[in-house]
Every structure is written in C-alpha cells, then in structure tokens.
Amino acid sequence: MQKKKQPALKKKPKKKTQPKTLKFYIIVCIGNLPLQPFKTLPKTSFLMDKEFLQKAKEIAQEIKKRDNFLVVTNHDADGISSGAIIATALSRLGKKFETIVLKQLYSEEIDKLVGKSENYIFIDFGSGQLSELKEKIRENFFVLDHHQPPAVEW
C-alpha cells in the first residue's frame, strides 16, 4: 500500500509587532536622599539609556562603600535569580551578607528583619512598602524592584 502524501503546511505570514515595553522601577534609598529612576523603556533599549546606566552606577558605588548586608528576595523565579546575581556580586566584592527568601514582604516580616543587619537589599519586592521600610529600617536599605511603586512622599 502506498502512503498518501501529506499536503504541505502553509506558513502563516509573520505579523509585524512593536517591541515590547518593559517598565523598570529601581528605587533606592541612600540616607534620606532617594534615587528614583523610574523608566518605561522598549525592551531592547534600557541598556543604552544613559540616565538608567548612571543611576545603576551610583547604586553600585554606594553598595561598594558598605558591608554587612541582608539580602531579602522574593521566592519566585525572578526574585531567586536576581537574588543569586546580587549574592554573587557581593561575594566577589568580599562583602559579608546573608540571604533570606520570603513569599511576600509583609509588615510582620519587616518587623522581624529590623536590627538583623547594617544594610538591607530588597529584591523583587519592597516598592510597595517604601514608607514602612523608611520608618522601620531608616536609611540603610536598597530596593531593587521592577514593580510599580505607589506614590510615596519623601
């Protein structure tokens, strides 16, 4: 018996799409002077944005000046991977640090963290708790988060 030839599948023409836009929110509190580069940039251009890169350099320089960090990261994929990147960077800089993974940064969790370290880095959350972090941890924290923060008065 001869096999029937399958008709060739027609390829659908590719639709032209606009580049996806990612929102980058990096909130950092250094002392009482927050650095707040809020950016909405095309997916491929954030590495080319001079202001974004300058703020990232300022954050890195401030972290290099400090030691004894508590890295607090979200338990999801982007939180864990970002936490691992920060932990690797701190390790390479010879900084002392501990890492804690949390499901969410609830008020009770913030209370438990107070006094555990000299400096804190919150990853993948914290933008929604800026006022509480400023009140309880004061000025020695960094928040690296891509979630949109609420309006906060500094």
PDB file of N, CA, C and O in Angstrom, residues 72 75 102-114 122 125-126 128-129 132-133 136:
ATOM      1  N   VAL A  72      17.249  40.327  50.968  1.00  0.00           N
ATOM      2  CA  VAL A  72      15.906  39.785  51.160  1.00  0.00           C
ATOM      3  C   VAL A  72      15.253  39.729  49.788  1.00  0.00           C
ATOM      4  O   VAL A  72      15.063  40.760  49.141  1.00  0.00           O
ATOM      5  N   HIS A  75      10.409  34.810  46.572  1.00  0.00           N
ATOM      6  CA  HIS A  75      10.576  33.378  46.332  1.00  0.00           C
ATOM      7  C   HIS A  75      10.281  32.940  44.895  1.00  0.00           C
ATOM      8  O   HIS A  75      10.442  31.774  44.563  1.00  0.00           O
ATOM      9  N   LEU A 102      11.673  35.213  50.969  1.00  0.00           N
ATOM     10  CA  LEU A 102      10.326  35.354  51.527  1.00  0.00           C
ATOM     11  C   LEU A 102       9.278  35.267  50.420  1.00  0.00           C
ATOM     12  O   LEU A 102       9.553  35.626  49.271  1.00  0.00           O
ATOM     13  N   LYS A 103       8.088  34.831  50.805  1.00  0.00           N
ATOM     14  CA  LYS A 103       6.974  34.806  49.852  1.00  0.00           C
ATOM     15  C   LYS A 103       6.505  36.225  49.543  1.00  0.00           C
ATOM     16  O   LYS A 103       6.220  36.571  48.406  1.00  0.00           O
ATOM     17  N   GLN A 104       6.416  37.034  50.566  1.00  0.00           N
ATOM     18  CA  GLN A 104       5.969  38.415  50.411  1.00  0.00           C
ATOM     19  C   GLN A 104       6.563  39.233  51.554  1.00  0.00           C
ATOM     20  O   GLN A 104       6.911  38.703  52.598  1.00  0.00           O
ATOM     21  N   LEU A 105       6.679  40.509  51.344  1.00  0.00           N
ATOM     22  CA  LEU A 105       7.256  41.388  52.353  1.00  0.00           C
ATOM     23  C   LEU A 105       6.128  42.019  53.171  1.00  0.00           C
ATOM     24  O   LEU A 105       5.774  43.177  52.999  1.00  0.00           O
ATOM     25  N   TYR A 106       5.580  41.218  54.063  1.00  0.00           N
ATOM     26  CA  TYR A 106       4.506  41.681  54.933  1.00  0.00           C
ATOM     27  C   TYR A 106       5.096  42.526  56.066  1.00  0.00           C
ATOM     28  O   TYR A 106       6.273  42.416  56.394  1.00  0.00           O
ATOM     29  N   SER A 107       4.255  43.321  56.680  1.00  0.00           N
ATOM     30  CA  SER A 107       4.671  44.183  57.779  1.00  0.00           C
ATOM     31  C   SER A 107       5.324  43.374  58.905  1.00  0.00           C
ATOM     32  O   SER A 107       6.330  43.787  59.479  1.00  0.00           O
ATOM     33  N   GLU A 108       4.753  42.201  59.195  1.00  0.00           N
ATOM     34  CA  GLU A 108       5.306  41.349  60.260  1.00  0.00           C
ATOM     35  C   GLU A 108       6.725  40.900  59.908  1.00  0.00           C
ATOM     36  O   GLU A 108       7.580  40.764  60.776  1.00  0.00           O
ATOM     37  N   GLU A 109       6.952  40.627  58.628  1.00  0.00           N
ATOM     38  CA  GLU A 109       8.287  40.207  58.172  1.00  0.00           C
ATOM     39  C   GLU A 109       9.292  41.351  58.321  1.00  0.00           C
ATOM     40  O   GLU A 109      10.429  41.138  58.722  1.00  0.00           O
ATOM     41  N   ILE A 110       8.861  42.551  58.003  1.00  0.00           N
ATOM     42  CA  ILE A 110       9.746  43.718  58.153  1.00  0.00           C
ATOM     43  C   ILE A 110      10.129  43.875  59.620  1.00  0.00           C
ATOM     44  O   ILE A 110      11.302  44.101  59.939  1.00  0.00           O
ATOM     45  N   ASP A 111       9.154  43.713  60.518  1.00  0.00           N
ATOM     46  CA  ASP A 111       9.438  43.809  61.960  1.00  0.00           C
ATOM     47  C   ASP A 111      10.513  42.804  62.385  1.00  0.00           C
ATOM     48  O   ASP A 111      11.390  43.121  63.184  1.00  0.00           O
ATOM     49  N   LYS A 112      10.440  41.586  61.844  1.00  0.00           N
ATOM     50  CA  LYS A 112      11.420  40.544  62.186  1.00  0.00           C
ATOM     51  C   LYS A 112      12.814  40.861  61.643  1.00  0.00           C
ATOM     52  O   LYS A 112      13.813  40.404  62.195  1.00  0.00           O
ATOM     53  N   LEU A 113      12.877  41.625  60.557  1.00  0.00           N
ATOM     54  CA  LEU A 113      14.161  41.929  59.921  1.00  0.00           C
ATOM     55  C   LEU A 113      14.910  43.076  60.591  1.00  0.00           C
ATOM     56  O   LEU A 113      16.132  43.168  60.487  1.00  0.00           O
ATOM     57  N   VAL A 114      14.179  43.953  61.261  1.00  0.00           N
ATOM     58  CA  VAL A 114      14.789  45.134  61.880  1.00  0.00           C
ATOM     59  C   VAL A 114      15.891  44.705  62.846  1.00  0.00           C
ATOM     60  O   VAL A 114      15.694  43.839  63.695  1.00  0.00           O
ATOM     61  N   PHE A 122      16.531  44.732  49.269  1.00  0.00           N
ATOM     62  CA  PHE A 122      15.265  44.054  48.999  1.00  0.00           C
ATOM     63  C   PHE A 122      15.146  43.881  47.484  1.00  0.00           C
ATOM     64  O   PHE A 122      15.258  44.848  46.731  1.00  0.00           O
ATOM     65  N   PHE A 125      10.695  42.925  45.507  1.00  0.00           N
ATOM     66  CA  PHE A 125       9.599  43.493  46.276  1.00  0.00           C
ATOM     67  C   PHE A 125      10.156  44.627  47.124  1.00  0.00           C
ATOM     68  O   PHE A 125      11.356  44.854  47.150  1.00  0.00           O
ATOM     69  N   GLY A 126       9.275  45.353  47.758  1.00  0.00           N
ATOM     70  CA  GLY A 126       9.716  46.478  48.575  1.00  0.00           C
ATOM     71  C   GLY A 126       9.224  47.810  48.065  1.00  0.00           C
ATOM     72  O   GLY A 126       9.102  48.764  48.832  1.00  0.00           O
ATOM     73  N   GLY A 128       6.307  48.580  47.236  1.00  0.00           N
ATOM     74  CA  GLY A 128       5.016  48.858  47.859  1.00  0.00           C
ATOM     75  C   GLY A 128       5.105  49.101  49.355  1.00  0.00           C
ATOM     76  O   GLY A 128       4.112  49.433  49.987  1.00  0.00           O
ATOM     77  N   GLN A 129       6.293  48.925  49.927  1.00  0.00           N
ATOM     78  CA  GLN A 129       6.478  49.085  51.366  1.00  0.00           C
ATOM     79  C   GLN A 129       7.513  50.159  51.697  1.00  0.00           C
ATOM     80  O   GLN A 129       8.099  50.149  52.770  1.00  0.00           O
ATOM     81  N   GLU A 132       7.039  52.141  54.985  1.00  0.00           N
ATOM     82  CA  GLU A 132       7.270  51.311  56.167  1.00  0.00           C
ATOM     83  C   GLU A 132       8.754  50.978  56.328  1.00  0.00           C
ATOM     84  O   GLU A 132       9.286  50.991  57.439  1.00  0.00           O
ATOM     85  N   LEU A 133       9.431  50.697  55.232  1.00  0.00           N
ATOM     86  CA  LEU A 133      10.870  50.424  55.302  1.00  0.00           C
ATOM     87  C   LEU A 133      11.623  51.643  55.807  1.00  0.00           C
ATOM     88  O   LEU A 133      12.516  51.541  56.636  1.00  0.00           O
ATOM     89  N   LYS A 136      10.922  51.963  59.590  1.00  0.00           N
ATOM     90  CA  LYS A 136      11.445  50.928  60.481  1.00  0.00           C
ATOM     91  C   LYS A 136      12.945  50.649  60.302  1.00  0.00           C
ATOM     92  O   LYS A 136      13.634  50.360  61.261  1.00  0.00           O
TER      93      LYS A 136
END
